[in-house]
Structures are given as C-alpha cells and as structure tokens.
Coordinates of C-alpha atoms in Angstrom, one line a residue:
N1 CA 0.0 0.0 0.0
V2 CA 2.6 2.5 -1.2
K3 CA 1.7 5.5 -3.5
Y4 CA 4.0 8.0 -5.1
W5 CA 2.7 11.4 -6.0
K6 CA 4.0 14.8 -7.1
H7 CA 2.6 17.9 -5.4
P8 CA 1.8 20.9 -7.8
S9 CA 4.9 22.6 -6.4
K10 CA 6.9 19.7 -7.9
T11 CA 7.7 18.3 -4.5
N12 CA 7.8 14.5 -4.5
C13 CA 5.6 12.6 -2.0
V14 CA 5.2 9.0 -0.9
F15 CA 2.3 7.7 1.1
V16 CA 2.6 4.4 3.1
E17 CA -0.7 3.0 4.4
D18 CA -0.4 1.3 7.8
N19 CA -3.8 0.8 9.3
D20 CA -2.4 -0.8 12.4
S21 CA -0.5 2.3 13.5
P22 CA -2.2 4.6 16.0
L23 CA -0.2 7.6 14.7
I24 CA 0.6 9.2 11.3
S25 CA 4.2 10.2 10.7
I26 CA 4.9 13.2 8.5
D27 CA 8.6 13.4 7.5
F28 CA 9.9 16.3 5.4
W29 CA 13.3 15.6 3.8
F30 CA 15.9 17.9 2.2
K31 CA 19.3 17.4 0.4
A32 CA 20.7 19.9 2.9
G33 CA 23.2 18.0 5.1
S34 CA 26.6 19.2 6.1
S35 CA 28.2 18.0 2.8
F36 CA 26.5 20.9 1.0
E37 CA 28.1 23.6 3.2
E38 CA 30.8 25.9 1.9
K39 CA 34.2 24.9 3.2
N40 CA 34.5 28.0 5.4
K41 CA 30.9 27.7 6.7
V42 CA 31.1 24.4 8.6
G43 CA 28.2 23.9 11.0
T44 CA 25.7 25.9 8.9
A45 CA 23.3 23.0 8.1
H46 CA 23.0 21.9 11.8
F47 CA 22.7 25.5 13.0
L48 CA 19.9 26.1 10.5
E49 CA 18.0 23.1 11.8
H50 CA 18.0 24.6 15.3
M51 CA 16.9 28.0 14.0
I52 CA 14.0 26.7 12.0
F53 CA 12.2 25.8 15.2
K54 CA 12.5 29.4 16.3
G55 CA 9.4 30.4 14.4
S56 CA 8.1 31.3 10.9
N57 CA 6.2 34.0 9.0
L58 CA 3.1 32.7 10.8
L59 CA 4.5 31.1 14.0
E60 CA 6.1 32.8 17.0
P61 CA 9.1 31.2 18.7
G62 CA 7.9 28.1 20.6
E63 CA 4.4 28.2 19.1
F64 CA 5.0 25.2 16.8
D65 CA 6.0 22.8 19.5
L66 CA 3.1 24.0 21.7
R67 CA 0.5 23.5 19.0
I68 CA 1.8 20.1 18.0
E69 CA 1.8 18.9 21.6
T70 CA -1.8 20.3 22.0
L71 CA -2.8 18.2 19.0
G72 CA -1.4 15.1 20.8
G73 CA 1.7 14.8 18.8
F74 CA 5.4 15.3 19.0
S75 CA 8.1 16.6 16.6
N76 CA 11.9 16.5 16.1
A77 CA 14.5 16.9 13.4
S78 CA 18.0 15.7 12.5
T79 CA 20.9 16.8 10.3
G80 CA 23.3 14.3 8.8
F81 CA 26.1 14.5 6.3
D82 CA 23.8 14.1 3.3
D83 CA 20.4 15.4 4.4
A84 CA 18.2 17.0 7.0
H85 CA 14.7 16.0 7.9
Y86 CA 11.9 17.3 10.1
Y87 CA 9.1 15.0 11.3
V88 CA 5.9 15.0 13.3
D89 CA 4.0 12.0 14.7
I90 CA 0.3 12.9 15.1
P91 CA -3.1 11.3 15.6
P92 CA -4.7 10.6 12.1
S93 CA -7.5 13.1 12.7
K94 CA -5.0 15.9 13.1
L95 CA -3.1 15.3 9.8
E96 CA -4.3 18.4 8.0
E97 CA -3.4 20.9 10.8
A98 CA -0.1 19.3 11.6
L99 CA 0.9 19.2 7.9
A100 CA 0.2 22.9 7.6
L101 CA 2.2 23.7 10.7
L102 CA 5.2 21.6 9.7
T103 CA 5.5 22.8 6.1
N104 CA 5.1 26.5 7.2
L105 CA 7.7 26.2 9.9
V106 CA 10.3 24.5 7.6
L107 CA 9.7 26.4 4.4
F108 CA 9.2 29.9 5.7
P109 CA 11.3 30.3 8.8
N110 CA 11.6 33.8 10.3
L111 CA 15.4 33.9 11.0
R112 CA 15.8 36.7 13.5
E113 CA 19.1 38.2 14.8
K114 CA 18.1 37.9 18.4
E115 CA 17.3 34.2 18.3
F116 CA 20.4 33.6 16.1
N117 CA 22.7 35.1 18.8
L118 CA 21.1 33.2 21.6
E119 CA 21.1 29.9 19.7
K120 CA 24.8 30.4 18.8
K121 CA 25.6 30.0 22.5
V122 CA 23.5 26.8 22.6
I123 CA 25.3 25.3 19.6
I124 CA 28.7 26.1 21.1
E125 CA 27.7 24.5 24.4
E126 CA 26.6 21.4 22.4
I127 CA 30.0 21.3 20.7
L128 CA 31.9 21.6 24.0
Q129 CA 29.8 18.8 25.6
S130 CA 30.5 16.6 22.6
Q131 CA 34.2 17.1 23.2
D132 CA 33.8 15.6 26.7
Q133 CA 32.3 12.4 25.2
K134 CA 35.4 10.3 24.5
D135 CA 33.8 7.8 22.2
E136 CA 32.4 10.6 20.0
L137 CA 35.7 12.5 20.1
I138 CA 37.6 9.5 19.0
F139 CA 35.2 8.5 16.2
N140 CA 35.2 12.0 14.8
C141 CA 39.0 12.0 14.8
F142 CA 38.8 8.6 12.9
L143 CA 36.5 10.1 10.3
E144 CA 38.7 13.1 9.9
S145 CA 41.7 10.8 9.4
V146 CA 40.1 8.2 7.1
W147 CA 38.5 10.4 4.5
F148 CA 40.8 12.2 2.0
D149 CA 39.5 15.7 1.0
H150 CA 35.9 14.7 1.6
P151 CA 33.0 16.5 3.4
Y152 CA 32.4 13.4 5.6
A153 CA 35.7 14.3 7.3
K154 CA 34.1 17.4 8.8
S155 CA 32.1 17.4 12.0
I156 CA 28.4 18.0 11.4
L157 CA 28.3 20.3 14.5
G158 CA 31.3 22.2 13.4
K159 CA 33.9 23.6 15.7
E160 CA 33.5 26.5 18.1
E161 CA 35.5 28.8 15.9
N162 CA 33.4 27.9 12.9
I163 CA 30.2 28.8 14.7
N164 CA 31.5 32.1 16.0
E165 CA 32.3 33.1 12.4
L166 CA 28.9 32.3 11.1
E167 CA 26.4 35.2 10.4
L168 CA 22.7 35.1 10.1
T169 CA 22.9 35.6 6.3
D170 CA 24.9 32.4 6.0
L171 CA 21.8 30.5 7.3
Q172 CA 19.4 32.5 5.2
N173 CA 21.5 31.7 2.0
F174 CA 21.8 28.0 2.8
H175 CA 18.0 27.8 3.3
Q176 CA 17.3 29.7 0.1
N177 CA 19.7 27.5 -1.9
H178 CA 18.9 24.1 -0.6
Y179 CA 15.3 24.0 0.9
I180 CA 13.7 23.9 -2.6
P181 CA 11.4 21.5 -4.3
K182 CA 14.1 19.9 -6.4
N183 CA 16.0 19.0 -3.2
S184 CA 13.0 17.8 -1.1
C185 CA 10.4 15.2 -0.5
I186 CA 7.6 14.4 2.0
A187 CA 6.9 10.9 3.3
I188 CA 3.7 10.1 5.2
A189 CA 3.0 6.7 6.9
G190 CA 0.2 5.5 9.1
K191 CA -3.6 5.2 9.0
L192 CA -4.3 7.6 6.1
P193 CA -7.7 9.4 5.9
K194 CA -9.6 8.8 2.7
N195 CA -9.1 12.4 1.6
Y196 CA -5.3 12.5 2.2
L197 CA -4.6 13.6 -1.4
E198 CA -7.0 16.4 -1.2
I199 CA -5.4 17.5 2.1
F200 CA -2.0 17.6 0.3
K201 CA -3.2 19.4 -2.7
N202 CA -4.5 22.1 -0.5
C203 CA -1.3 22.4 1.5
E204 CA 0.5 25.7 0.6
L205 CA 3.6 24.6 -1.1
G206 CA 2.8 26.5 -4.2
V207 CA 4.9 29.5 -3.3
F208 CA 7.8 27.2 -2.3
G209 CA 10.3 28.8 -4.6
E210 CA 13.5 27.8 -6.2
N211 CA 16.8 29.7 -6.2
L212 CA 18.7 29.2 -9.4
N213 CA 22.0 30.6 -8.2
N214 CA 24.8 29.4 -6.0
K215 CA 23.7 25.8 -5.6
K216 CA 26.6 23.5 -4.6
E217 CA 27.0 20.4 -6.7
I218 CA 28.9 17.5 -5.2
C219 CA 30.8 14.9 -7.2
M220 CA 32.6 12.6 -4.9
D221 CA 32.7 9.4 -6.9
S222 CA 36.5 9.8 -7.5
K223 CA 37.3 10.6 -3.9
S224 CA 38.9 7.9 -1.8
I225 CA 39.9 7.1 1.7
R226 CA 43.5 7.1 3.0
K227 CA 45.4 3.8 3.2
G228 CA 48.0 2.7 5.8
K229 CA 47.9 3.3 9.5
K230 CA 47.6 6.3 11.9
I231 CA 48.1 6.3 15.7
V232 CA 46.6 9.2 17.7
F233 CA 47.0 9.8 21.4
F234 CA 44.1 11.0 23.7
K235 CA 44.1 12.1 27.3
C236 CA 42.4 9.9 29.9
I237 CA 40.8 7.2 27.8
E238 CA 40.2 3.9 29.7
F239 CA 40.4 1.7 26.6
S240 CA 42.3 2.0 23.4
R241 CA 40.5 1.6 20.1
I242 CA 41.4 0.0 16.8
F243 CA 39.4 1.0 13.7
M244 CA 39.8 -0.7 10.4
A245 CA 38.0 0.8 7.4
W246 CA 37.4 -0.2 3.8
Q247 CA 35.8 2.1 1.3
I248 CA 32.7 0.5 -0.2
P249 CA 30.1 1.7 -2.7
S250 CA 27.8 4.6 -1.9
S251 CA 24.2 4.4 -0.9
K252 CA 23.4 4.4 -4.7
N253 CA 24.4 0.7 -4.6
Q254 CA 21.9 -0.7 -2.1
K255 CA 22.6 -4.3 -3.2
D256 CA 26.3 -4.3 -2.2
L257 CA 25.6 -2.4 1.0
L258 CA 23.2 -5.1 2.1
G259 CA 25.9 -7.7 1.3
Y260 CA 28.3 -5.9 3.6
E261 CA 25.6 -5.8 6.3
I262 CA 25.4 -9.6 6.0
I263 CA 29.2 -9.9 6.2
S264 CA 29.2 -7.6 9.3
S265 CA 26.7 -10.0 10.9
I266 CA 29.0 -13.0 10.3
L267 CA 31.9 -11.1 11.9
T268 CA 30.3 -9.5 15.1
D269 CA 26.6 -10.4 15.5
G270 CA 26.2 -12.6 18.6
R271 CA 28.6 -14.5 20.9
N272 CA 29.3 -17.1 18.3
S273 CA 30.2 -14.7 15.5
L274 CA 33.6 -14.9 14.1
L275 CA 35.4 -12.1 15.8
I276 CA 33.5 -12.0 19.1
R277 CA 33.9 -15.8 19.6
S278 CA 37.7 -15.6 19.0
L279 CA 38.7 -12.3 20.6
K280 CA 36.2 -11.7 23.3
E281 CA 34.7 -15.1 24.4
D282 CA 37.8 -17.3 23.9
K283 CA 40.9 -15.1 24.2
Q284 CA 39.2 -12.3 26.3
I285 CA 41.6 -9.7 24.8
V286 CA 39.0 -7.1 23.8
E287 CA 36.5 -5.3 25.9
S288 CA 34.2 -5.1 22.8
I289 CA 34.3 -5.5 19.1
H290 CA 31.8 -4.3 16.5
S291 CA 31.5 -4.0 12.8
G292 CA 29.1 -2.4 10.4
I293 CA 28.7 0.0 7.5
Q294 CA 28.5 3.8 7.5
P295 CA 26.5 4.5 4.4
G296 CA 26.6 7.7 2.5
E297 CA 25.3 9.1 -0.7
F298 CA 28.8 10.3 -1.6
G299 CA 30.7 7.2 -0.3
S300 CA 30.5 4.5 2.4
L301 CA 32.7 2.7 4.8
F302 CA 32.9 -0.8 6.1
I303 CA 34.3 -0.5 9.7
I304 CA 35.6 -2.9 12.3
E305 CA 36.1 -1.3 15.8
A306 CA 37.7 -2.9 18.8
S307 CA 37.9 -1.5 22.3
L308 CA 40.8 -3.0 24.3
K309 CA 43.6 -2.5 26.7
K310 CA 46.7 -0.8 25.3
A311 CA 48.9 -3.8 26.0
N312 CA 46.8 -5.9 23.6
I313 CA 46.8 -3.6 20.5
K314 CA 49.4 -5.4 18.4
K315 CA 48.0 -8.9 19.3
V316 CA 44.4 -7.9 18.5
E317 CA 45.3 -6.1 15.3
K318 CA 47.2 -9.2 14.1
M319 CA 44.4 -11.5 14.9
I320 CA 41.7 -9.4 13.2
N321 CA 43.9 -9.3 10.1
S322 CA 44.4 -13.0 10.3
H323 CA 40.6 -13.7 10.5
I324 CA 40.0 -11.4 7.5
Q325 CA 42.7 -13.1 5.5
N326 CA 41.3 -16.6 6.3
F327 CA 37.6 -15.5 6.1
L328 CA 36.9 -17.6 3.0
K329 CA 38.6 -20.7 4.4
N330 CA 36.1 -21.2 7.2
S331 CA 34.8 -24.7 7.0
D332 CA 31.3 -23.7 8.1
L333 CA 31.1 -20.4 6.1
N334 CA 28.0 -21.4 4.2
D335 CA 26.1 -22.0 7.5
K336 CA 27.4 -18.7 8.9
I337 CA 26.1 -16.9 5.7
K338 CA 22.6 -18.5 6.1
K339 CA 22.5 -17.5 9.8
A340 CA 23.6 -13.9 9.0
L341 CA 20.9 -13.7 6.3
R342 CA 18.2 -14.6 8.9
I343 CA 19.5 -12.1 11.4
V344 CA 19.7 -9.2 9.0
K345 CA 16.3 -10.0 7.6
S346 CA 14.8 -10.0 11.1
N347 CA 16.5 -6.6 11.8
Y348 CA 14.8 -5.1 8.8
I349 CA 11.4 -6.5 9.8
F350 CA 11.7 -5.1 13.3
N351 CA 12.9 -1.7 12.1
L352 CA 10.0 -1.2 9.7
E353 CA 7.1 -1.7 12.1
T354 CA 6.1 1.8 13.2
S355 CA 4.8 4.7 11.1
S356 CA 7.8 6.8 12.0
Q357 CA 10.2 4.0 10.9
L358 CA 8.3 3.6 7.6
S359 CA 8.2 7.3 6.8
Y360 CA 12.0 7.5 7.5
F361 CA 12.7 4.5 5.3
Y362 CA 10.6 5.6 2.3
G363 CA 11.4 9.3 2.7
N364 CA 15.1 8.9 2.7
H365 CA 15.1 6.6 -0.3
L366 CA 12.7 8.9 -2.2
L367 CA 14.9 11.9 -1.6
W368 CA 17.7 10.2 -3.4
G369 CA 15.6 8.9 -6.3
R370 CA 15.1 5.3 -5.0
L371 CA 11.5 4.1 -5.5
N372 CA 9.9 1.0 -3.9
P373 CA 12.9 0.3 -1.6
K374 CA 11.2 -2.5 0.2
R375 CA 10.6 -4.4 -3.1
E376 CA 14.3 -3.8 -4.0
L377 CA 15.3 -5.0 -0.6
S378 CA 13.6 -8.3 -1.2
K379 CA 15.3 -8.7 -4.5
N380 CA 18.7 -7.9 -2.9
F381 CA 18.2 -10.5 -0.2
K382 CA 17.4 -13.1 -2.9
Y383 CA 20.6 -12.2 -4.6
W384 CA 22.7 -12.7 -1.5
E385 CA 21.1 -16.1 -0.8
S386 CA 23.7 -17.4 -3.3
T387 CA 26.7 -17.9 -1.1
D388 CA 29.0 -17.6 -4.1
N389 CA 27.8 -14.0 -4.6
L390 CA 28.7 -13.2 -1.0
K391 CA 32.1 -14.8 -1.2
K392 CA 33.0 -12.5 -4.1
L393 CA 32.2 -9.6 -1.9
I394 CA 34.2 -11.0 1.0
K395 CA 37.3 -11.0 -1.2
F396 CA 37.2 -7.2 -1.3
L397 CA 38.2 -7.2 2.4
L398 CA 41.5 -8.7 1.4
Q399 CA 42.4 -5.4 -0.3
E400 CA 44.3 -2.5 1.3
K401 CA 42.5 -0.7 4.2
F402 CA 43.0 2.1 6.6
T403 CA 43.8 1.4 10.3
F404 CA 43.3 4.0 13.0
I405 CA 44.6 3.4 16.5
A406 CA 43.6 5.6 19.5
Q407 CA 45.4 5.1 22.7
D408 CA 46.0 6.9 26.0
K409 CA 48.9 9.3 26.3

C-alpha cells in the first residue's frame, strides 16, 4: 500500500498506508546536510535546523511545539552528512493541521538576529559537551583521518571557531539555496484518511520557490579514503581503540551495502560470531568488538572497531587481520552466511514496524531517487542467498584498508 505522487509545487511525496498504526508520521526531507556547506561555513546545516524551530512567518518562537503537543503529537529533526529531515508524529484526525504547521515552519522560517545570537551559544555548548564524550571525540577523529579531501571528514556540528564566524545571512542563504522542491520530498506513513490527497493538494507549497543561483553540486565518486595506519593519542581514555576501514560503494548501490551488512553480521553479530567468539569469548583480549557499514550518498565505509587494553593492541590487530585473510577458508562459512541472512532480515522487519520508521525509510530513499525500496530489498536478499555471490564480496576485504589506533597518552 505505497503510493508515489507529485505535489503541484513539484515536491515528490510518498504515502505508506499502515492501518495498524495509532499515529501518522509526516517526514519532510531535504538534500541539505553538512556535505553541502561551503568549506568556510562548517556547521551551517545543523545550526539552521536549530533556527527553523524558532518560528516562521506565521508562527512565533515556541508556538509550533506547543501547537503540535496540543494536537497530541510530537516533533523532532535531524541533520546528517547528506540530508536534513523534520518530522511530526500525530493522531490521524490531526493530519491536515499538523501538515500545515510543519510545512510552514520549515519552508518559511523567520530567522531573527536575536534568536540567532542566543542559539549560537546553545550550539557552542553542544559542541563543548560533545568534546567531553570520549567515544564521540575518537570517532570524529577517525572520520577526519580516514577520508581524504571529503565533506564526511568534517564534524556536522562544526567547531567553536566555525560557529563564532557564522552570520545570520549564511543560514538564510543556505535555506534559500537548498530548501527547494528539487531537493526535497515528503513521506507520510500510518492510517491515512480517505481524503489525504485532497489535504496535500490544499497544502500551501505553491509559493515554495527555487533559487537558481549558487547551488553547490557535489561529485565525490572519484574521492577515496586514506590507506595505511595512523596512531593518535588521547588524554584519559580507559580503553584503546582499533578502527579498520574499507571504502565500499555509496548508498546508490543498495545491493552491495546489504551484502556488507550480512558480512558484518557474520563477523560480530552474537557471541558465536567470528570475531566475538575468538577475541572476546575465547581469548578475552578485547572489551568489545563491533563491525558495520557507515552508508553515505557520496561514499560509504565498512568498519571494524575494537575496544581493548593498550597492551593488547598489536595482538588484536594481528588476529583481526588473520581472521580477514582466512575468512573464505572457514569450513562452516555457508552455514554462517545463512544464519547472518536470517539475522539481517529480522532486523529489517523489526525496524519497519512503526509509522515513523516507515516514513523515515521511504522518505530517505525517495529523496535520493530510489523508489519502492522494500521491493528492491527483497530482490537484494534473494541475490545474497547465493553464497557464491557473497564470497565474491568478502574477497574485497582482502584489499588494502586504513587502520586507525587511538590510545592513552
């Protein structure tokens, strides 16, 4: 029960009917993540997300949140490397009013100097707090190290000096250039009223304009990660970290990304997974070990991360490399692949149950031109049921990678 539709403003929409859901989720997406910032304007995208909630041409500061809560709903937003999205979960009977409030807030913000100066202090405090979070600090340093001349190497929050240099006009220009129909979509999931298309047709997106100048185009297909090894010292960290990273296809290649999710499950999903059984359960030389993908529209990473005592760094690094080199020689690899397929399938089922999960899933894919993602997901799972196909992908991990080691001073 999925319907795609284009609003008269040229904004793409997707409607996902889920009659079992008590709420409707409205999710408004934009190609307006930190990757689209100018090099000397780091932190603009996230700062703008904060400022959009400070009121619009029809809403006073704080009025949007109050009215959504009065309707029995809640709202939030998030900014990533690639995109930003604003969402509301609301009772089905309040769809029309909530849609009007959300679209007005996001499309027609009233960016005031007073609120800008006050929010700048809030953003800087958020940055300072993040620097006290050792895990976040180490991971951001890893991203800055692994990517070569790439926007994913920058912090989404920016640094204190970046925020201090931003002016209100920077946020206004970013909104004008990126919050446009061509760069946006709306996803709705839940128990849809019969007249939902009429409600959307009447929604005032018609004056939602498009700026034809100064839009940043990103071409990152030729960019690559660094190779080799880097060691960085941090003050007062209880456990050292080992990160190993391989550059894998971008989110445009959903099939291969799913394959790497399955490989990750074989390596670190459960006590009997390859790396956890060897390094944590048997040898007990790591505090924890994880793997996974960090997907992106302009490049993705396959990452293995181990947390461990400093004395075990060389031993753990050697053992991980040995397991990767001998991955294809596992006698029970076919059984491990089948088990991993079941686990990853189950994860997708559980993560597509609520209206907000569905609107996120369909909205994000629609924004980047991927239609019917659930159908494509089923096809991709079918492809990876062939163990020979997955073994070809595993061979990629035998190629050169980047290793990042964080340890206490």
